[in-house]
Coordinates of C-alpha atoms and ligand atoms in Angstrom, one line a residue:
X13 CA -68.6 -0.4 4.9
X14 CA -67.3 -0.5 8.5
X15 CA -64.8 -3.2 7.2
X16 CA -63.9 -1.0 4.2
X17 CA -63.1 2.0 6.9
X18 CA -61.4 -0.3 9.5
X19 CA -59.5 -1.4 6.2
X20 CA -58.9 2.6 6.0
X21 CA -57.6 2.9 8.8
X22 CA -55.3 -0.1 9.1
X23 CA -53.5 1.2 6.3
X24 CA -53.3 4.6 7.5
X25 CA -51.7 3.0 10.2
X26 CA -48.7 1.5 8.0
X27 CA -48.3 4.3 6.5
X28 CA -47.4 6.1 9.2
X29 CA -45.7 3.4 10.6
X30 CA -43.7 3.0 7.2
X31 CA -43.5 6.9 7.7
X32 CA -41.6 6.7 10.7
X33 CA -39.3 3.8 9.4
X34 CA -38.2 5.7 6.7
X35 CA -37.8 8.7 8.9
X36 CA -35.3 6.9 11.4
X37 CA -33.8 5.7 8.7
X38 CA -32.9 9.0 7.1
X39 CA -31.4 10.3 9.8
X40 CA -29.2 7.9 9.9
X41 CA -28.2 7.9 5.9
X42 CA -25.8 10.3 4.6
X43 CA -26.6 13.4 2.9
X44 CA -23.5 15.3 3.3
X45 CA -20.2 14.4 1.2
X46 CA -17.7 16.5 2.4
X47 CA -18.7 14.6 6.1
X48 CA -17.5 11.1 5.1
X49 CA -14.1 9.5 5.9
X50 CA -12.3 9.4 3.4
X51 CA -8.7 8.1 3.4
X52 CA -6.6 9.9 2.2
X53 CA -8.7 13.7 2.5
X54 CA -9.2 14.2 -1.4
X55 CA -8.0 17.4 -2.5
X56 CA -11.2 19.1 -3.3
X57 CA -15.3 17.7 -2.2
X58 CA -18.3 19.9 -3.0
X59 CA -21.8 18.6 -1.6
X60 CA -25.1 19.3 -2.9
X61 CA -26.9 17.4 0.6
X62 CA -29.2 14.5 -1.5
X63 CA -28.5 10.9 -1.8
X64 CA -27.9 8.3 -4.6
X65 CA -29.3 4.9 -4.0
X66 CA -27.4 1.8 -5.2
X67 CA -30.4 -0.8 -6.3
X68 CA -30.5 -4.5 -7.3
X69 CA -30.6 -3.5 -10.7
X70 CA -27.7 -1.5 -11.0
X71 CA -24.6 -2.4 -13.3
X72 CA -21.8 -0.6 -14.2
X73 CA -21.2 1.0 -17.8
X74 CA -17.9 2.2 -18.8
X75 CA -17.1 4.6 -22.1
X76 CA -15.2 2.0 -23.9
X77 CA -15.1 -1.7 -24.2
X78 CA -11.5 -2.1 -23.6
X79 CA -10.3 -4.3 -22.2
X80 CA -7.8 -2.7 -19.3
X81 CA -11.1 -0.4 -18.6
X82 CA -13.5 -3.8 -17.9
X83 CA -10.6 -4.9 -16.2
X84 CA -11.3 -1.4 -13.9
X85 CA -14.7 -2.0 -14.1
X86 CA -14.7 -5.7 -12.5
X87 CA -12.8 -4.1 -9.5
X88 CA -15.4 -2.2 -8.8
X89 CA -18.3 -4.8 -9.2
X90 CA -15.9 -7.4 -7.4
X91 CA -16.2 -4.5 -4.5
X92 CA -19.8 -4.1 -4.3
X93 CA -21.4 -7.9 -5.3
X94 CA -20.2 -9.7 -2.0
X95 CA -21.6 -7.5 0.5
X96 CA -24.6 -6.3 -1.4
X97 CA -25.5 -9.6 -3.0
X98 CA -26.7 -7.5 -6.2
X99 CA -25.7 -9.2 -9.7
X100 CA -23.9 -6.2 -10.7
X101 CA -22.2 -6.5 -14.1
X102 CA -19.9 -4.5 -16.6
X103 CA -21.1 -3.0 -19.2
X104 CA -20.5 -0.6 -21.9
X105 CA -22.1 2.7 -23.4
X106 CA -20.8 5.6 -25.1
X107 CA -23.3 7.8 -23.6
X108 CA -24.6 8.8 -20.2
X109 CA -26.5 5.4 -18.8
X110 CA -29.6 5.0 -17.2
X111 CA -30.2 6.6 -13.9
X112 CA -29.7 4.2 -11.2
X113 CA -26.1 3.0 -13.0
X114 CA -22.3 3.5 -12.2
X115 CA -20.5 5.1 -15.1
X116 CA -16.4 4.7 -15.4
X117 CA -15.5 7.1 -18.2
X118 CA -12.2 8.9 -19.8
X119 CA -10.6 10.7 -20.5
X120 CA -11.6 13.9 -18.9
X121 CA -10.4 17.9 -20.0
X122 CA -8.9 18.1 -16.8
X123 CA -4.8 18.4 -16.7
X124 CA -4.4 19.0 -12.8
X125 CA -5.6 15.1 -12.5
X126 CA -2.7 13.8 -13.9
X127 CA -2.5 10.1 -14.5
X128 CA -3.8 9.0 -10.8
X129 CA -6.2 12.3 -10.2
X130 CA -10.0 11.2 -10.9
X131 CA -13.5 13.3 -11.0
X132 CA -16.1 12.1 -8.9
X133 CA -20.0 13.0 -9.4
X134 CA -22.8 11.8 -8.0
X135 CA -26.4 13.0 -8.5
X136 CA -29.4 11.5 -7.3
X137 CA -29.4 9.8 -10.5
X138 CA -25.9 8.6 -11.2
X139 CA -22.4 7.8 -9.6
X140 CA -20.3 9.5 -12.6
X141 CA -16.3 8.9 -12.0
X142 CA -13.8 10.0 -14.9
X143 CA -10.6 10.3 -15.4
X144 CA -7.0 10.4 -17.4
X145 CA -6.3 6.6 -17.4
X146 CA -7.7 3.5 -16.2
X147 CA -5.1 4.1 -13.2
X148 CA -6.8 7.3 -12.0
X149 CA -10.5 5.2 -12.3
X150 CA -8.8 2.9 -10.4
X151 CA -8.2 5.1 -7.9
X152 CA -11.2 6.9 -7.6
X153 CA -13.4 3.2 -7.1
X154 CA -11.5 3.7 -3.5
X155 CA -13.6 6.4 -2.9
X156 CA -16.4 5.3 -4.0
X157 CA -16.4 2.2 -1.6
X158 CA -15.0 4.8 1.4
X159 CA -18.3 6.7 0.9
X160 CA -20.8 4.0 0.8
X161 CA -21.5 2.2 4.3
X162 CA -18.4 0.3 5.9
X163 CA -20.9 -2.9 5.6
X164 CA -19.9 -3.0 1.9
X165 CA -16.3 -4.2 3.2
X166 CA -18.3 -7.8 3.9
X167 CA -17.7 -10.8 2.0
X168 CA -21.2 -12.0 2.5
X169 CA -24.2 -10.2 1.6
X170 CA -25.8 -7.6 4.2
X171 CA -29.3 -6.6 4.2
X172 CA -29.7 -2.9 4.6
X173 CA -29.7 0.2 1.8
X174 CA -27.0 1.3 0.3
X175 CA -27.0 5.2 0.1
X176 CA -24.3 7.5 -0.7
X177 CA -23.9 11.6 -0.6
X178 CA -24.1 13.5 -3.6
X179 CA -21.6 16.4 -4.7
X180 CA -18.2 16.2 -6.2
X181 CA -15.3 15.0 -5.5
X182 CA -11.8 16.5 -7.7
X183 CA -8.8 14.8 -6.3
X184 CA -4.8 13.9 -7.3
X185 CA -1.7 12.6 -5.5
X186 CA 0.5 15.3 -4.4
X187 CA 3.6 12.4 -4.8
X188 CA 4.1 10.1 -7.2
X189 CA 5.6 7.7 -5.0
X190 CA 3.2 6.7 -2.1
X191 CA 5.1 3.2 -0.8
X192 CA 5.1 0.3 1.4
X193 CA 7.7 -2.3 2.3
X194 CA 7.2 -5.8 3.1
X195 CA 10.3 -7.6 4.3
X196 CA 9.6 -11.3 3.3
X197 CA 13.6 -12.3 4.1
X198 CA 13.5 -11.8 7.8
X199 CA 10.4 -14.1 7.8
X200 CA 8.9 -15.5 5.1
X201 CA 5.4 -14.6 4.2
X202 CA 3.2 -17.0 1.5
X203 CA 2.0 -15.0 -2.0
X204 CA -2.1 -14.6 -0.9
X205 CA -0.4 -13.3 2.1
X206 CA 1.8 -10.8 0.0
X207 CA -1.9 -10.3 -1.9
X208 CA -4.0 -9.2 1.1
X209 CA -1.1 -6.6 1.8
X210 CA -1.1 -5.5 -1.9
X211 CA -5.3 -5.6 -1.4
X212 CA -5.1 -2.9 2.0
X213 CA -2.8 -0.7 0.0
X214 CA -5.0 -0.6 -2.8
X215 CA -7.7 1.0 -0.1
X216 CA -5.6 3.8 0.3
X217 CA -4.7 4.9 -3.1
X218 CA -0.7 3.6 -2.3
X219 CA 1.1 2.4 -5.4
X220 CA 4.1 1.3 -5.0
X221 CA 5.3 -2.1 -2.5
X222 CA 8.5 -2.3 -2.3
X223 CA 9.4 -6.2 -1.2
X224 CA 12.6 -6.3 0.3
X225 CA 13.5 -10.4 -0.6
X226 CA 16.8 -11.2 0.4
X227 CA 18.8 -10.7 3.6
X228 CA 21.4 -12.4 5.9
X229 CA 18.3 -14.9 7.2
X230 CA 16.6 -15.4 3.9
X231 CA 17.1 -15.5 0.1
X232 CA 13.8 -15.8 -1.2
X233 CA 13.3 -15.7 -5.0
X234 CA 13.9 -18.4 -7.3
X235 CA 17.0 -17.3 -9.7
X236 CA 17.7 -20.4 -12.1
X237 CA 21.6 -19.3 -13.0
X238 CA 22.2 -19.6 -9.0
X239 CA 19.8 -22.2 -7.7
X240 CA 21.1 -22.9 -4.2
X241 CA 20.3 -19.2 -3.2
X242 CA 16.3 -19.9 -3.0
X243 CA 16.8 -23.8 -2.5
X244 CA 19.6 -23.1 0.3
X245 CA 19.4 -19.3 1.4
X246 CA 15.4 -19.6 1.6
X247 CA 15.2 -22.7 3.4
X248 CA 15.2 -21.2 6.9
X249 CA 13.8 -17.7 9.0
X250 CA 14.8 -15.9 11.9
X251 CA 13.7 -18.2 14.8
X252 CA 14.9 -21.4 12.2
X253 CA 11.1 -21.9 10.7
X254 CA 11.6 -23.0 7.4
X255 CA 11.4 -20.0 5.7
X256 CA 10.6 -20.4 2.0
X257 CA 10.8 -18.8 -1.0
X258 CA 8.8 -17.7 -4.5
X259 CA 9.4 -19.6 -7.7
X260 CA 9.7 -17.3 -10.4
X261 CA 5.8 -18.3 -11.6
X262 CA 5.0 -17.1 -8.1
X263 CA 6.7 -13.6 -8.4
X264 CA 5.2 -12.7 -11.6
X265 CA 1.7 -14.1 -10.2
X266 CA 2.3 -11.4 -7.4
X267 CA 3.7 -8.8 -9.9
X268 CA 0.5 -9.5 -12.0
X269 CA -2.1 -8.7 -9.1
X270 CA -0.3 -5.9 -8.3
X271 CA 0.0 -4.5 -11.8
X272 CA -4.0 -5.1 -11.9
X273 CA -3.9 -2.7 -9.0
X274 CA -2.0 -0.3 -10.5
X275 CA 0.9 -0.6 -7.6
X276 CA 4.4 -1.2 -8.9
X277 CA 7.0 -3.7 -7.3
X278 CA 9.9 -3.1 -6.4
X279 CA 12.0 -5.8 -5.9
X280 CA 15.1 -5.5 -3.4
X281 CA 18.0 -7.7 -3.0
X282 CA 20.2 -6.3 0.1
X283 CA 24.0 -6.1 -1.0
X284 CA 27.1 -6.2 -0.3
X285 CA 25.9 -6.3 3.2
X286 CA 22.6 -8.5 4.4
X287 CA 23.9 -11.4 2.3
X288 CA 24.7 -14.0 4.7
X289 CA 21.7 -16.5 3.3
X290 CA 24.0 -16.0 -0.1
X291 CA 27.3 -16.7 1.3
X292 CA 25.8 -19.4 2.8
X293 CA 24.6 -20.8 -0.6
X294 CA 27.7 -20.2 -2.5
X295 CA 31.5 -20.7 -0.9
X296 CA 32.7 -18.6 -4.0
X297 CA 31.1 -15.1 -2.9
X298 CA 33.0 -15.3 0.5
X299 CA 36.7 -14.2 0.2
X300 CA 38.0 -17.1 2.3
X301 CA 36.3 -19.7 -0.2
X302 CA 34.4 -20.9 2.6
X303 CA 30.4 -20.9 2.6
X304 CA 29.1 -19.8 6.2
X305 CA 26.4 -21.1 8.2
X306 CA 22.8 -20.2 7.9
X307 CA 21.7 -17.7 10.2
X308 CA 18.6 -17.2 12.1
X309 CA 19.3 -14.5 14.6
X310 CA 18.1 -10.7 14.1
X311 CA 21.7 -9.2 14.4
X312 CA 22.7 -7.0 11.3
X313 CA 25.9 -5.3 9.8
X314 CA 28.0 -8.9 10.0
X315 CA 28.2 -10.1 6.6
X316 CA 29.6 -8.6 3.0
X317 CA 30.0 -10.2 -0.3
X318 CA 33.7 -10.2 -1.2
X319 CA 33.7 -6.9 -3.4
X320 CA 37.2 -7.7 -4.9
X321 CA 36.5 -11.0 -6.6
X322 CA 35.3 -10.8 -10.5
X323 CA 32.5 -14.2 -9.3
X324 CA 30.5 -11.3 -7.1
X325 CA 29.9 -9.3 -9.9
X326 CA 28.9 -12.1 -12.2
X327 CA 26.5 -12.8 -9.8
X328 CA 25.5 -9.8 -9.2
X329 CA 24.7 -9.4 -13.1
X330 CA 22.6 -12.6 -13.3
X331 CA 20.5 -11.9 -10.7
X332 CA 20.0 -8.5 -11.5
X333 CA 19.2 -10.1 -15.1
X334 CA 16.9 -12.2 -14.0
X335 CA 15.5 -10.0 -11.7
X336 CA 14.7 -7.2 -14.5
X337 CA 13.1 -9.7 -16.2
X338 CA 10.4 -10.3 -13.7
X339 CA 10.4 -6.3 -13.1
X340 CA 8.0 -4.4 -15.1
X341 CA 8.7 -1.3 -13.1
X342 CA 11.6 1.0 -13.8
X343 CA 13.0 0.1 -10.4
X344 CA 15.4 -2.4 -8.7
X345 CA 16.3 -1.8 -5.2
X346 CA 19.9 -2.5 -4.1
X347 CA 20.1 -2.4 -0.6
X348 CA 23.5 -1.1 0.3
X349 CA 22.7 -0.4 4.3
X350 CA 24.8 -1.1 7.1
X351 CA 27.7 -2.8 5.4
X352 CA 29.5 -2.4 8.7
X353 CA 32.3 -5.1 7.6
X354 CA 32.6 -3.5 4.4
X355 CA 35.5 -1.3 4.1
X356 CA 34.7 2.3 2.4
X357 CA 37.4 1.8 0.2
X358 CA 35.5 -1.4 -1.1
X359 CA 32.0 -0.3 -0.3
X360 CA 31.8 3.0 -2.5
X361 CA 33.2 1.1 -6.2
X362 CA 30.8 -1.6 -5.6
X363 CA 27.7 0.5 -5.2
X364 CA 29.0 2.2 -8.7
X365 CA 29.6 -1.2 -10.2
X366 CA 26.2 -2.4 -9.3
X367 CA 24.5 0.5 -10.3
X368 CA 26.1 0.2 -14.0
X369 CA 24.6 -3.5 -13.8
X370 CA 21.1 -2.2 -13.2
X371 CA 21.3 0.5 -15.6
X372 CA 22.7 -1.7 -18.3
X373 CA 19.8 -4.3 -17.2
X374 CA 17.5 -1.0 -18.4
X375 CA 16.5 -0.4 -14.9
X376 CA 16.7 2.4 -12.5
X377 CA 18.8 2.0 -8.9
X378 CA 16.8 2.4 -5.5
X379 CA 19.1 2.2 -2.4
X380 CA 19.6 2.6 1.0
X381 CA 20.6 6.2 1.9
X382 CA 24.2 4.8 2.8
X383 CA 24.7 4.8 -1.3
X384 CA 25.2 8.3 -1.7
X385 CA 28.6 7.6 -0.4
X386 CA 29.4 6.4 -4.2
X387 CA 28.7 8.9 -7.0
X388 CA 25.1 8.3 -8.2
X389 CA 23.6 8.2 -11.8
X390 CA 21.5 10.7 -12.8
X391 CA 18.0 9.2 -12.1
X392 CA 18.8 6.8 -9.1
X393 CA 16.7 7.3 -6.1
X394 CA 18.6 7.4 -2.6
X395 CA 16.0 5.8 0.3
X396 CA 16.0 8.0 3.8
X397 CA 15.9 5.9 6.5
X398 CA 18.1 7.1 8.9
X399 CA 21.3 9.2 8.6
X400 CA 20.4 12.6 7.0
X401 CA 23.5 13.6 6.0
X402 CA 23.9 10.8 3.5
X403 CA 20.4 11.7 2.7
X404 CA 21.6 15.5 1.6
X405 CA 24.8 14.0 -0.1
X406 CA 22.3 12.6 -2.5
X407 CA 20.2 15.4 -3.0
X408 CA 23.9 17.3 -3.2
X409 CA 24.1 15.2 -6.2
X410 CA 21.0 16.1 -7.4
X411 CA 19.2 12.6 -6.7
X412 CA 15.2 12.5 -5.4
X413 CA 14.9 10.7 -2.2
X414 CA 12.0 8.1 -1.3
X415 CA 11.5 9.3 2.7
X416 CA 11.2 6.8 5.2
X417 CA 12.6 7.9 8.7
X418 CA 12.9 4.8 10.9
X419 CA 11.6 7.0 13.7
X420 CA 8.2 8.3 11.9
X421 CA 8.0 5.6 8.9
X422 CA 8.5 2.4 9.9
X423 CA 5.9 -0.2 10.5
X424 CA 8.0 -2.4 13.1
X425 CA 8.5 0.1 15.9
X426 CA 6.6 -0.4 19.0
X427 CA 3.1 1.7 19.1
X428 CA 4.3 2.1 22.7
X429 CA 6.2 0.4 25.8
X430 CA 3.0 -1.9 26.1
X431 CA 3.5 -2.9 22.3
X432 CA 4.9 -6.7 22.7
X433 CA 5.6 -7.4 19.2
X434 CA 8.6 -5.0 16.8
X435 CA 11.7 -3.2 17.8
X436 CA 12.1 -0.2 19.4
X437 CA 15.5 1.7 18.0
X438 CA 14.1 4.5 16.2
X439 CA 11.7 5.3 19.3
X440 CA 7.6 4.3 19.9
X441 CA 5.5 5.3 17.3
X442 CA 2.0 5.6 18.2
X443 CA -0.6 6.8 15.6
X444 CA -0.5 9.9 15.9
X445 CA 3.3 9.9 15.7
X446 CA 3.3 8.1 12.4
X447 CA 1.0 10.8 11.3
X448 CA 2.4 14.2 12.4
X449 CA 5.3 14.7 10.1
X450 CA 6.0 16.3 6.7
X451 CA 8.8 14.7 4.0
X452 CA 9.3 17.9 2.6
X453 CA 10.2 19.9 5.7
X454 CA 11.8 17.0 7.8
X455 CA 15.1 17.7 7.0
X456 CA 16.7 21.1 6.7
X457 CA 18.0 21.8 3.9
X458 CA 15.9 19.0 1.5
X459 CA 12.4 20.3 0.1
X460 CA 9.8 19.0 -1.9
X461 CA 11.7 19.0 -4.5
X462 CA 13.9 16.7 -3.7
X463 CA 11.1 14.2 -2.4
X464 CA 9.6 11.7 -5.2
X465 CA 7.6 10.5 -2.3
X466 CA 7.1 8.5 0.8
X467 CA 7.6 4.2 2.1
X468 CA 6.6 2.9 5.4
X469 CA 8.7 -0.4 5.4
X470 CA 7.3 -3.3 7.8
X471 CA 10.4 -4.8 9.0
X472 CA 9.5 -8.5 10.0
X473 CA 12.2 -9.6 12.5
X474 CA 9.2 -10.1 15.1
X475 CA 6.6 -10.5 12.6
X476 CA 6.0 -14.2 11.3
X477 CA 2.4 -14.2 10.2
X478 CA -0.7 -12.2 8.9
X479 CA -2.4 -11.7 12.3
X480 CA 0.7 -9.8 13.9
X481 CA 1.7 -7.7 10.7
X482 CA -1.8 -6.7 10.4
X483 CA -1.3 -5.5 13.9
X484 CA 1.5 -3.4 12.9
X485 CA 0.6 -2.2 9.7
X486 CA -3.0 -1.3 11.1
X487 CA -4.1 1.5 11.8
X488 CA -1.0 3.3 10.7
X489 CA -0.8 2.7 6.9
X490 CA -3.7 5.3 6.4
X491 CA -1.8 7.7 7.7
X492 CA 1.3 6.9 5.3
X493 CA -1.0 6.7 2.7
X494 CA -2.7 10.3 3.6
X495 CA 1.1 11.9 3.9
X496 CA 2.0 10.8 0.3
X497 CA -1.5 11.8 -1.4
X498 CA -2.7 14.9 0.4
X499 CA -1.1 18.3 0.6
X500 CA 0.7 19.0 3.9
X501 CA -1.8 22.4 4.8
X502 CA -4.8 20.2 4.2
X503 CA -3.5 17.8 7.1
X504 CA -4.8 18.4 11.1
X505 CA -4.2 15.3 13.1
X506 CA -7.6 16.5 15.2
X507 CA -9.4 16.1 11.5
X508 CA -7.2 13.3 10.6
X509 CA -8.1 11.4 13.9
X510 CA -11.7 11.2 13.5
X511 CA -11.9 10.5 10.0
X512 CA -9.4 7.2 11.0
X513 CA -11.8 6.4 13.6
X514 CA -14.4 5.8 11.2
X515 CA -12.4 3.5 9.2
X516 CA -12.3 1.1 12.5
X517 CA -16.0 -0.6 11.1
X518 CA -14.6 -1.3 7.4
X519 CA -10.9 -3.2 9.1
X520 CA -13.3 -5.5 11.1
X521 CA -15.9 -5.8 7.6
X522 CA -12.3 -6.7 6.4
X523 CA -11.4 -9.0 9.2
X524 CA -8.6 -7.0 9.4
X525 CA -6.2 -7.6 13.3
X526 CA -5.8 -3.6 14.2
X527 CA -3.9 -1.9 17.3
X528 CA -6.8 -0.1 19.0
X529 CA -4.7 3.0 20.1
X530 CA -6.3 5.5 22.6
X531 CA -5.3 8.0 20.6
X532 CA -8.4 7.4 18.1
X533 CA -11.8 8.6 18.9
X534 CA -13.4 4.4 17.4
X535 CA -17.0 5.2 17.7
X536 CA -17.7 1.8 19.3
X537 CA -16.1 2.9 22.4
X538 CA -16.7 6.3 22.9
X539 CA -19.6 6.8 25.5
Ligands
NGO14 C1 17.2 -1.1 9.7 C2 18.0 -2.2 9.0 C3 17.1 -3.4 8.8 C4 16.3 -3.8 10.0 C5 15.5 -2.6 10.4 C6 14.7 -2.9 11.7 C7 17.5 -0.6 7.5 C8 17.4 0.2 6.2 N1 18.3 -1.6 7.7 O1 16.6 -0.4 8.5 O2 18.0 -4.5 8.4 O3 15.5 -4.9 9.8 O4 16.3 -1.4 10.6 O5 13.9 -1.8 12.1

C-alpha cells in the first residue's frame, strides 16, 4: 500500500515534470504564421494560431503519379530526410491523405496564381500545398522549409520536434524574371560549385541564372566547330590560374539541375567586345590576322571582334548554333557592353546581325543596355546596368528591360570601405542599400511596364572560389529575390530587416560564408 502511493506520487511527479517540459517547450514553438520569416514576404498569410506536427511517420502524397510531380515531390522529401532523419517517402493518392501527411496537389481554381503562385494550408492535421504547375509546387516547398525550424537546413539529422504554424498562405511573383548572374569567365568556377549557387536561388523562389561564360580572360564552354576557344581561351583566369571550362556534357548536366529547379539558363557570350580569350584562340577573328595574347588582367573595353570580316559572323552563327542547342530557355545573352574600340559605325550593324543569328537560331536576344543603340527585334530584352538613357532608347523601342543597376544590383560591389574583396565603381552597397530600391520607379520615365523583372549579377574579377562569392552573394540575394517576387507597397526595410535576420540560423544550417552587416538585427548577437 504505502509502496503503491509512493508509486502514486512518483508519477505525479513526472507528470508534472513532463508538464512543465512540454510547457517550456510551447513557448518556444510557433503558433503564429503570419510571424515567420519568410523570404520573399508572400503576398497574402492568414493564421489560425495551432500547430501541425511533422512525425516519423509522415510521407508525402501527391494528386497524381506523374512523373514531373514525384520529381516535385522528392525535392521536398530530399529537404526534410537529412535533418530530420525520418524515412519520408513519395507517394500518391487522389484524395485527401491521412492526417499527419504532406499533400502536393493541382491544379487549383485559382487564376491570380499563375504558373509560379501556389496555395499553402496547414491544419493541425495536414500541410495541404496546391497549385497551377509542378513549377508553382515547387515554389511553394520553399515555404514550407522557411516555416519549419532553421535546424531542418542540416545535412545530418537533429533531435528536436518539428512544429509548424497553421493558417494560409496565397502567394505569386509580381515579375516573371527574378535573376542572378554568375560570371564563370573572369574566374572559373567548377559545375557543383555552379549547383550550390543554382541550390541558394532555389531558397528564394529566383528563377532565372544567367551565366555570363565568355570574356576577354576566359572562354569557357566547349563548342566542337571552334575547339581552341574552350581548349585555348579557357585555359587561363584573371590572376593566370588555369581557368577551365565546361564540356558540353557538363553544360547540359548544369542546365539539367537547374531545369529540375524550375530556374532557366541563360547562357551569355560577351561580343564584339569582351572577346580577347577568342581572338586569342583564333588569328582569323582579329582584323590584322594576328591572334593576341591571353589576358589575365581585370581591364575592360580593349578588345572587339573584327565586325567587317564574313569569318566573325560564321563564328558567330556556330556558336550561337551550338549554343541553342544546349539552351532550353528562349534566351541567349549577347553581351554587347563597353565595346569601347568598336567604332559606332561598326558596333550598331553587328548587334543587328547577331540578333538575326539568334532569332534564326529560334532564340530570343538578351543584351547589355548599350544594344539599344541598334534597332531591336520585337521581343529582345535590353539589360539595365548602367546608362539609362540607352535603357529608355529600348523601351522607346518598345523592348522590356531586365533591371540590374550596377549601383543597387550588383553582387561585386563593396558592402562598405571595410569590404576587402569586389570593386567599388558603382558605389558601396550595404544590405540595406541592395534592398531599398524599386525597378519600376528607378528611372523616370520607365514603369512597370517596361520591367520583365530583375538580375543581381556577381561579377567575379575578385572572386575565385565558393567561400568569397558566398560572402558577396550572402546576405544580399534575399533581398534581390524579395524585390522581384513581392509587390513594392508590401516592402519596409524595418520589416524586411528582421525577417533577414532570422534567416542568419538556416545560412550557417547551410554552411553558408555570409557578410555579417550591422545593419541586421542576427538574433545571436543582439543582447
Ligand atoms: C561592368 C562590366 C563588366 C565588369 C563589371 C564589374 C558590365 C555590364 N560590364 O558591368 O565587364 O566585370 O562591370 O563590376
Amino acid at each position: 500500500m504505502i509502496y503503491r502511493r509512493k508509486n502514486t506520487s512518483v508519477s505525479a511527479f513526472v507528470m508534472i515534470f513532463m508538464t512543465m517540459i512540454q510547457m517550456s517547450c510551447t513557448t518556444t514553438t510557433p503558433s503564429d504564421l503570419s510571424k515567420e520569416s519568410i523570404i520573399p514576404r508572400p503576398v497574402s498569410i492568414i493564421t489560425t494560431g495551432d500547430r501541425f506536427l511533422l512525425k516519423e511517420n509522415a510521407d508525402i502524397y501527391i494528386k497524381s503519379e506523374s512523373p514531373e510531380l514525384l520529381q516535385v515531390g522528392q525535392c521536398l522529401a530530399d529537404i526534410l530526410k537529412p535533418s530530420t532523419g525520418f524515412d519520408i517517402e513519395v507517394k500518391s493518392t487522389v484524395n485527401d491523405p491521412e492526417p499527419g501527411n504532406i499533400y502536393l496537389t493541382m491544379p487549383t481554381s485559382n487564376a491570380n496564381l499563375g504558373n509560379e503562385g501556389y496555395e499553402l494550408t496547414i491544419t493541425k492535421n495536414l500541410v495541404k500545398l496546391a497549385a497551377n504547375t509542378p513549377e508553382g509546387l515547387f515554389r511553394g516547398i520553399q515555404t514550407i522549409r522557411q516555416i519549419l525550424p532553421s535546424d531542418i537546413e542540416k545535412n545530418s539529422k537533429t533531435e528536436r520536434s518539428w512544429e509548424i504554424a497553421t493558417g494560409t498562405v496565397t502567394d505569386y511573383p509580381l515579375y516573371s524574371y527574378r535573376g542572378a548572374m554568375l560570371d564563370v569567365a573572369r574566374h572559373f568556377f567548377s559545375v557543383n560549385d555552379v549547383k550550390r549557387f543554382i541550390d541558394f536561388m532555389a531558397c528564394y523562389k529566383m528563377n532565372v541564372l544567367h551565366l555570363h561564360l565568355a570574356d576577354d580572360q576566359g572562354w569557357r564552354i566547349e563548342i566542337k566547330s571552334w575547339p581552341n576557344l574552350a581548349e585555348r581561351g579557357g585555359s587561363t583566369q584573371v590572376g593566370g590560374g588555369n581557368g577551365g571550362y565546361y564540356t558540353q556534357e557538363q553544360y547540359s548536366e548544369i542546365v539539367n539541375y537547374a531545369e529540375k529547379r524550375y530556374i532557366t539558363i541563360i547562357p551569355e557570350i560577351d561580343m564584339p567586345g569582351h572577346t580577347n580569350a577568342a581572338l586569342a584562340s583564333y588569328a582569323e577573328l582579329n582584323c590584322n590576322g594576328k591572334a593576341t595574347e591571353l589576358y589575365t588582367g581585370i581591364k575592360v573595353g580593349f578588345s572587339t571582334l573584327c565586325t567587317n570580316k564574313e569569318i566573325t559572323y560564321k563564328f558567330v552563327d556556330d556558336v550561337v548554333r551550338e549554343l541553342a542547342g544546349m539552351t532550353p530557355g528562349p534566351y541567349i545573352h549577347i553581351g554587347g557592353d563597353e565595346s569601347h574600340v568598336t567604332k559606332k559605325e561598326d558596333y550598331i550593324p553587328f548587334v543587328s546581325k547577331v540578333q538575326d543569328i539568334v532569332i534564326a537560331h529560334g532564340k530570343q536576344v538578351i543584351g547589355w543596355d548599350e544594344i539599344s543603340l541598334s534597332s531591336l527585334k520585337a521581343n529582345s530584352v535590353a539589360q539595365y546596368w548602367s546608362n539609362a538613357e540607352n535603357a529608355k532608347r529600348a523601351v522607346n523601342q518598345g523592348i522590356k528591360l531586365v533591371v540590374s543597376p550596377g549601383a543597387k544590383a550588383y553582387l561585386d560591389m563593396k558592402y562598405d570601405s571595410t569590404t576587402t574583396l569586389g570593386q567599388h565603381w558603382a558605389g558601396y552597397i550595404e544590405v540595406d542599400t541592395a534592398y531599398i530600391w524599386d525597378p519600376a520607379t528607378l528611372v523616370p520615365g520607365i514603369g512597370k511596364e517596361n520591367v520583365l523583372g530583375v538580375e543581381a549579377p556577381l561579377w567575379t574579377e575578385t572572386i575565385s572560389n565558393m567561400e568569397d562569392m558566398e560572402y558577396m552573394v550572402f546576405p544580399r540575394l534575399p533581398g534581390y529575390a524579395e524585390i522581384g517576387w513581392t509587390p513594392a507597397s508590401m516592402r519596409k526595410w524595418d520589416e524586411y530587416k528582421v525577417r533577414l535576420g532570422e534567416q542568419g540560423e538556416r545560412f550557417k544550417a547551410m554552411g553558408i560564408n555570409y557578410y555579417k552587416s550591422g545593419r541586421v538585427p542576427w538574433p545571436d548577437t543582439e543582447k
